[in-house]
CSV table of C-alpha atoms and ligand atoms in Angstrom, one decimal:
chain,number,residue,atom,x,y,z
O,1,UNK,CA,-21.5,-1.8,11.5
O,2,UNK,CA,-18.9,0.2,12.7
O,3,UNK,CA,-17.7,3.3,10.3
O,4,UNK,CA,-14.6,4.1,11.7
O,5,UNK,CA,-11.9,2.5,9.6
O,6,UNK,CA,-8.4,1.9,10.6
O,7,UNK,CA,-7.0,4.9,8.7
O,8,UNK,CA,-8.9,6.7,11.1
O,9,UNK,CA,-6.5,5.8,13.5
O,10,UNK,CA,-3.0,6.5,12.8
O,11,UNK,CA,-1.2,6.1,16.0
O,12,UNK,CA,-3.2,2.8,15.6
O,13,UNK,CA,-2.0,1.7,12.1
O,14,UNK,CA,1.3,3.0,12.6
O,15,UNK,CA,1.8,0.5,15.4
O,16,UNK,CA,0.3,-2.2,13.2
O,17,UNK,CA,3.0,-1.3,10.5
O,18,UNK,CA,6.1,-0.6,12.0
O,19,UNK,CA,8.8,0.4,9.9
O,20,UNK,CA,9.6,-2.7,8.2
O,21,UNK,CA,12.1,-3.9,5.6
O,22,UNK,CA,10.2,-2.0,2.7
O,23,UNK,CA,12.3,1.0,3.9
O,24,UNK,CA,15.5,0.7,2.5
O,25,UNK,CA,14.1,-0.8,-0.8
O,26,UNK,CA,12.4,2.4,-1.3
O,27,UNK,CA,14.8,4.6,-0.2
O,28,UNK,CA,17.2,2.8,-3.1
O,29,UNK,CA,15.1,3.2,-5.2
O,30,UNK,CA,14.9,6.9,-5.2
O,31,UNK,CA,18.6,7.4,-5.2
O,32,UNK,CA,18.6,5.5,-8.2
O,33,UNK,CA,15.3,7.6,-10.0
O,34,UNK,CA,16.2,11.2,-11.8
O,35,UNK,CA,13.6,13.4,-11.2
O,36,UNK,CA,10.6,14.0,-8.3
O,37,UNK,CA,9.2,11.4,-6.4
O,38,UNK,CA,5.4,10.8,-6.0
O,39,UNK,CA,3.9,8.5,-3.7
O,40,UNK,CA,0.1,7.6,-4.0
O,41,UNK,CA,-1.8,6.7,-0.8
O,42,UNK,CA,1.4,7.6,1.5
O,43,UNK,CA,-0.7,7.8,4.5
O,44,UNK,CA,1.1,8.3,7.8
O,45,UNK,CA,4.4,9.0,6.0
O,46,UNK,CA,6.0,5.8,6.8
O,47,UNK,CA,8.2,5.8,3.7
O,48,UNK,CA,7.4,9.3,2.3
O,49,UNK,CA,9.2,11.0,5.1
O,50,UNK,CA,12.9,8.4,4.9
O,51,UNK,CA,12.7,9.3,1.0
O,52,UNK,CA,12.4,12.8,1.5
O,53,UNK,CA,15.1,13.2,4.3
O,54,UNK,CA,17.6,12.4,1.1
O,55,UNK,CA,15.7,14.9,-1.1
O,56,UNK,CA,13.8,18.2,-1.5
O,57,UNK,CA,11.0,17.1,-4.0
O,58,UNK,CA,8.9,14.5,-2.6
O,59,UNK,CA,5.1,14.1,-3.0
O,60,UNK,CA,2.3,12.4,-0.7
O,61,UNK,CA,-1.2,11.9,-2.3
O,62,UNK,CA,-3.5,10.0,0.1
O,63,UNK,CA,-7.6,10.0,0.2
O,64,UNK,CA,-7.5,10.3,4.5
O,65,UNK,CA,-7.5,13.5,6.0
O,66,UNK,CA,-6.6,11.6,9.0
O,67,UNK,CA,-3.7,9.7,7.7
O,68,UNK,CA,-2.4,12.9,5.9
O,69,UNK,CA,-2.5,15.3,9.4
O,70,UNK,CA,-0.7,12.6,10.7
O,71,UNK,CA,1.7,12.7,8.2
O,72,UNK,CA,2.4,16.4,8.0
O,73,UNK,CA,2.8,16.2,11.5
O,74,UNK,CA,5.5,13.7,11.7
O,75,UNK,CA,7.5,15.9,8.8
O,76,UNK,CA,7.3,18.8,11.0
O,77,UNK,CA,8.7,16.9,13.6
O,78,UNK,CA,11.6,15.8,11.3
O,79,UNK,CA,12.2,18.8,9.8
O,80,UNK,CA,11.8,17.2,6.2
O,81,UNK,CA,10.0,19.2,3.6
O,82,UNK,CA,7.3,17.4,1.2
O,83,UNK,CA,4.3,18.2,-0.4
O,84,UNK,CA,1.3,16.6,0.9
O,85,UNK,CA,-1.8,16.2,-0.6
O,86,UNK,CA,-5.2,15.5,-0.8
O,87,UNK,CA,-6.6,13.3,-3.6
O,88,UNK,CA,-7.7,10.3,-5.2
O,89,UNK,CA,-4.8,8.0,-7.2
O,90,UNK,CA,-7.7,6.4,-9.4
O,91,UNK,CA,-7.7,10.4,-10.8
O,92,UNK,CA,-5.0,12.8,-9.8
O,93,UNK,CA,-3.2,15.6,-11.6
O,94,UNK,CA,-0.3,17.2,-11.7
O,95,UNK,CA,1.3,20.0,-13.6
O,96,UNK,CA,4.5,18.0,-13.5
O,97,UNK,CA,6.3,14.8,-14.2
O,98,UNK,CA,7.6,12.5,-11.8
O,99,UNK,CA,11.3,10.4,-12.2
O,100,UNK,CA,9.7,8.0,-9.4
O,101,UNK,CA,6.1,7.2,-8.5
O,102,UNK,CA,5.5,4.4,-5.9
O,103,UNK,CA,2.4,2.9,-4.1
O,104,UNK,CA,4.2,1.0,-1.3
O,105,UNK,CA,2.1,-1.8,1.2
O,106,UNK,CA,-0.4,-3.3,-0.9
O,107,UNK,CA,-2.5,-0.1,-1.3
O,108,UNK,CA,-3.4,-0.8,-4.9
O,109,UNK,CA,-5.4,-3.7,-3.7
O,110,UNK,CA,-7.3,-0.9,-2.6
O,111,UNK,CA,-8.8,-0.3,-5.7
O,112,UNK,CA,-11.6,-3.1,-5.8
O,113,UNK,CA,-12.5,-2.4,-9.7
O,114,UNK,CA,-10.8,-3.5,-13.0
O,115,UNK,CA,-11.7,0.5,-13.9
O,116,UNK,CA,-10.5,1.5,-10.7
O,117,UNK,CA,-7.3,-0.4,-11.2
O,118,UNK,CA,-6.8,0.8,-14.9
O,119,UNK,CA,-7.8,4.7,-14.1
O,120,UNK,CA,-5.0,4.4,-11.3
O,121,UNK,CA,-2.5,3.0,-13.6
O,122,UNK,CA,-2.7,5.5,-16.4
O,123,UNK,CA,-2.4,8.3,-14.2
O,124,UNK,CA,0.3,7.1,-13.1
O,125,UNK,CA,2.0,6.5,-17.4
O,126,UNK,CA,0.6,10.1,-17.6
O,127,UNK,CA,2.9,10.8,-15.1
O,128,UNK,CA,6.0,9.2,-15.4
O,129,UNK,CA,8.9,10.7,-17.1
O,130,UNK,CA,10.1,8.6,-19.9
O,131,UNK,CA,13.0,7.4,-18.2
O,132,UNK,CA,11.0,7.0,-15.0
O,133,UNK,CA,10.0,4.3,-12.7
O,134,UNK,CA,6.6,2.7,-11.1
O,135,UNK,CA,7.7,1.1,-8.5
O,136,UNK,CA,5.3,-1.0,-5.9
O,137,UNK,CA,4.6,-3.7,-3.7
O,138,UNK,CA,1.3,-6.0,-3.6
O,139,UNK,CA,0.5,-9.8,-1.8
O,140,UNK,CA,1.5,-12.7,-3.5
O,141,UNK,CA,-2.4,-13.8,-3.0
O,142,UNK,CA,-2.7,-16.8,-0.5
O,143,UNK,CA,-4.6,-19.8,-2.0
O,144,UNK,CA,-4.5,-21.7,0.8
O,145,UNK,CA,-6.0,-19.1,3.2
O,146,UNK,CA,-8.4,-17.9,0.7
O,147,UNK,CA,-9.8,-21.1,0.2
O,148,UNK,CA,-10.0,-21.2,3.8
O,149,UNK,CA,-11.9,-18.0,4.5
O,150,UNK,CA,-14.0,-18.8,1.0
O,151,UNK,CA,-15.5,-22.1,2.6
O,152,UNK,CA,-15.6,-20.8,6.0
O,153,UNK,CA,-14.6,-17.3,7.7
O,154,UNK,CA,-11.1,-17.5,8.6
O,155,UNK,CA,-10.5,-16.6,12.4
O,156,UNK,CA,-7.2,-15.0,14.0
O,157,UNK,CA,-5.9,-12.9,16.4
O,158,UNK,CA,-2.4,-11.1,15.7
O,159,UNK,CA,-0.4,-9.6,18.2
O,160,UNK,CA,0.9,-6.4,17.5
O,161,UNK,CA,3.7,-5.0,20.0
O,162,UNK,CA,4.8,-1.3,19.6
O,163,UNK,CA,8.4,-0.4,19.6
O,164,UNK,CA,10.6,1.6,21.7
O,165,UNK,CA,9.0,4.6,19.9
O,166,UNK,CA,6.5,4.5,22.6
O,167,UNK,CA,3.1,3.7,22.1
O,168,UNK,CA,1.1,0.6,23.2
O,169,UNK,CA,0.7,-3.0,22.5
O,170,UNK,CA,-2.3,-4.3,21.1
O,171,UNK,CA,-4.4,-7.5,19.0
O,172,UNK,CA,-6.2,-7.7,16.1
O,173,UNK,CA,-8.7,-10.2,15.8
O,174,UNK,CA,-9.4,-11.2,12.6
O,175,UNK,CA,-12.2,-12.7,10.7
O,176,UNK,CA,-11.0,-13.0,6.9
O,177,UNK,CA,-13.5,-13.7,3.9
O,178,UNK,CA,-13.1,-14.1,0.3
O,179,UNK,CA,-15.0,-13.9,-2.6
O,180,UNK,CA,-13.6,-15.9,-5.1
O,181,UNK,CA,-15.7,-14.0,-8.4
O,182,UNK,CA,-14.9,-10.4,-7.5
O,183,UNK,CA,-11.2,-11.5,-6.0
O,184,UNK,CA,-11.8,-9.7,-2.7
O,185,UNK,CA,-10.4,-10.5,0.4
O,186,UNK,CA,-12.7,-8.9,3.2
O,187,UNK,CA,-11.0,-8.9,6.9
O,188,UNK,CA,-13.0,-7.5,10.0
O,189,UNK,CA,-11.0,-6.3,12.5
O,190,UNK,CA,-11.8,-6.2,16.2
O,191,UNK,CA,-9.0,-3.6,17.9
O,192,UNK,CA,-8.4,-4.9,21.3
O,193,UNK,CA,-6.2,-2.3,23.4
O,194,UNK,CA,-6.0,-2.6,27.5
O,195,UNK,CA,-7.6,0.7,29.4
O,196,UNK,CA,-10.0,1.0,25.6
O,197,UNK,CA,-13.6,-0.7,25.2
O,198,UNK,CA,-13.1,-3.5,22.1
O,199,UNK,CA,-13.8,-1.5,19.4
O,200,UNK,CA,-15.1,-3.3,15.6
O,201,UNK,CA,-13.4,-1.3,12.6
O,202,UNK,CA,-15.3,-1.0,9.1
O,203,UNK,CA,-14.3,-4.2,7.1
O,204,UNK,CA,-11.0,-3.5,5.0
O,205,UNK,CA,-11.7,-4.8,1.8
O,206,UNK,CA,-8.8,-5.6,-0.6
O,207,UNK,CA,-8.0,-6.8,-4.5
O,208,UNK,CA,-5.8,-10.0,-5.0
O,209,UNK,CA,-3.9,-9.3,-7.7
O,210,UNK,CA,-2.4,-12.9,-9.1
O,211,UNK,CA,1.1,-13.3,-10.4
O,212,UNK,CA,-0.3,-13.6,-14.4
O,213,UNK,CA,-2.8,-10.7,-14.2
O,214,UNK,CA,-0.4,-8.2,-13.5
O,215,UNK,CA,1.6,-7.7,-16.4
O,216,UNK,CA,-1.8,-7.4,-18.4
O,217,UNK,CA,-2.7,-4.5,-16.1
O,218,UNK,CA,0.3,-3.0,-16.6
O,219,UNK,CA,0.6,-3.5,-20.3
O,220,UNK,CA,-3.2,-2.3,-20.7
O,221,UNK,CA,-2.0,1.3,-19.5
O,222,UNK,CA,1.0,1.3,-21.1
O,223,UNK,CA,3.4,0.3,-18.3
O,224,UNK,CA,5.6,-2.8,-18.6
O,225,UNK,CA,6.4,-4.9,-15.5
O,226,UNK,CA,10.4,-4.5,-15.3
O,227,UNK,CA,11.4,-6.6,-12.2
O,228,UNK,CA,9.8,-8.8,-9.7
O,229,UNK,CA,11.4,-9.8,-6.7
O,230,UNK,CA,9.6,-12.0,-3.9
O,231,UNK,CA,10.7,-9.8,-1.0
O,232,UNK,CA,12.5,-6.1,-0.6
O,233,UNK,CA,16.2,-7.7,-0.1
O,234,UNK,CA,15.8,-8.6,-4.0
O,235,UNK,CA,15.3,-11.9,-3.6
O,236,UNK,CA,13.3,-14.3,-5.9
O,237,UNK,CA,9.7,-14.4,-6.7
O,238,UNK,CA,8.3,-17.7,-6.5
O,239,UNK,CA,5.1,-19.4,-5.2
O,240,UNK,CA,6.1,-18.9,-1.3
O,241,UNK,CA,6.8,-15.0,-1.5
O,242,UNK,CA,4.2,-12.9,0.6
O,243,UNK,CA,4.7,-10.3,-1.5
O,244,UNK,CA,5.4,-9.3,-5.3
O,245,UNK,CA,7.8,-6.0,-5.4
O,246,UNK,CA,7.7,-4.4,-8.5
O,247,UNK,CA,9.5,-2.3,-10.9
O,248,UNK,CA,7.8,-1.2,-13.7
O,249,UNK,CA,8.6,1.5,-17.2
O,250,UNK,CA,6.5,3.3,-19.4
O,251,UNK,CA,6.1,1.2,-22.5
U,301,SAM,C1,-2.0,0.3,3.7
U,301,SAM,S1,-2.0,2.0,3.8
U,301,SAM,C2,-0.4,2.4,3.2
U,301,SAM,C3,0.2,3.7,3.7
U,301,SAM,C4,1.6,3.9,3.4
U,301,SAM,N1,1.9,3.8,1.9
U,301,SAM,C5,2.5,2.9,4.1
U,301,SAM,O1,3.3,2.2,3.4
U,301,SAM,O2,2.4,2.9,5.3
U,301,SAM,C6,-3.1,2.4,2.5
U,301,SAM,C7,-3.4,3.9,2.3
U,301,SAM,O3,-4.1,4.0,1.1
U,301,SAM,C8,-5.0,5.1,1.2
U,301,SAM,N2,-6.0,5.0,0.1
U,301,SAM,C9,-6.9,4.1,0.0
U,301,SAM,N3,-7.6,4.3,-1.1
U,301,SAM,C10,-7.1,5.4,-1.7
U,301,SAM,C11,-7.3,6.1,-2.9
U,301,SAM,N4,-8.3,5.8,-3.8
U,301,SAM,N5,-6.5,7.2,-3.2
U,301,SAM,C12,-5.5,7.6,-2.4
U,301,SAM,N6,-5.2,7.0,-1.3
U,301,SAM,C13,-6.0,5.9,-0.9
U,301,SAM,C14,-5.5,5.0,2.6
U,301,SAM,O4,-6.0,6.2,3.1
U,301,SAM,C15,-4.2,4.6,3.4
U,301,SAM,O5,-3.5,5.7,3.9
């Protein structure tokens, strides 16, 4: 089994994410937060480096020393100053408070454990100012694909086509899994890239987080889910949205 995960390659994920319509929502959000701004598992800098170009006292925690050279180096290249760091969101510290702390792009779904999930969570309270904000964005889980990938493994291949950023196009092919007890959605990815040998990545394994359980999670470290909109324009949640975007407050 392969062990080189996809955050091992960030010219590779970055080209996977694109910028995407989470931008300005965050960016919002900040003006609107008094106070720092943290974000847990930033990796490449996608949306810690458009925060920080509209202020001085930005934060990036991630756990990938890849993911985070990557990110220093693209804040380098535009000039914005933030502090990166290395660390764990399930158990972080810092000396300070923060008016804004976001976990953008499903990353909590990282955290595979209900004491993984609550560690994370009351970190975060801890480090909230009262008047501050959580703000996130998770999957709306799919029941029709999970079901699919529980009975049988689901198989895909998505196109992924760089921008005018330069870069190269490449697929994905996916096989998805679920387990149903645990709530973990299990995707193997085959990289296919022309001029590179098809490379298998380690599988990505990720928490579905269902529309009821959230607001316990929350509540059970002291956070209360705010708003919930079903995309990043601030539209509606409902049962078609990919995603839940959150705002949450310290109880
Ligand atoms: C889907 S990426 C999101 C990166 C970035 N927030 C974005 O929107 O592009 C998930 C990130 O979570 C990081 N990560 C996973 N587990 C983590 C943990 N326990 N603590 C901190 N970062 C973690 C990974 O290294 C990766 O950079």
């Amino acid at each position: 089994m392969s062990e080189l995960s996809i955050y091992d390659l960030p010219p590779v994920y970055d080209v996977i994410m694109g910028p995407g319509p989470c931008e300005p929502f965050y960016r919002e959000q900040a003006r609107r937060s008094g106070g720092p701004i943290l974000e847990l598992a930033c990796g490449t800098g996608r949306l810690t480096i458009p925060v920080a170009e509209e202020r001085d006292d930005v934060t990036g925690l991630d756990i990938s020393p890849s993911m985070l050279a990557s990110a220093r180096g693209k804040a380098n290249e535009a000039g914005v100053s933030i502090q990166f760091v290395k660390g764990d969101m399930r158990s972080f510290s810092f000396e300070r408070r923060f008016g804004m702390v976001f976990v953008s792009c499903n990353s909590l779904a990282h955290l595979l454990r209900a004491e993984d999930m609550q560690s994370c969570l009351r970190a975060i309270r801890t480090h909230l100012l009262p008047e501050g904000i959580f703000v996130f964005d998770i999957v709306n889980p799919d029941i029709v694909t999970l079901g699919r990938s529980f009975a049988d493994p689901v198989e895909q291949d998505c196109e992924m086509s760089a921008d005018e950023g330069g870069g190269e196009d490449l697929t994905i092919r996916e096989r998805l899994t679920y387990d149903p007890v645990a709530q973990i959605r299990t995707a193997h990815w085959r990289l296919l890239r022309a001029g590179h040998p098809d490379r298998d990545l380690s599988p990505l394994h990720l928490r579905q987080i269902f529309p009821q359980e959230l607001p316990m999670l929350l509540n059970a470290a002291g956070l209360r889910l705010d708003e919930r909109f079903g995309d990043f324009e601030g539209g509606r949640f409902t049962a078609e949205s990919a995603n839940q975007v959150c705002v949450a407050r310290p109880v």
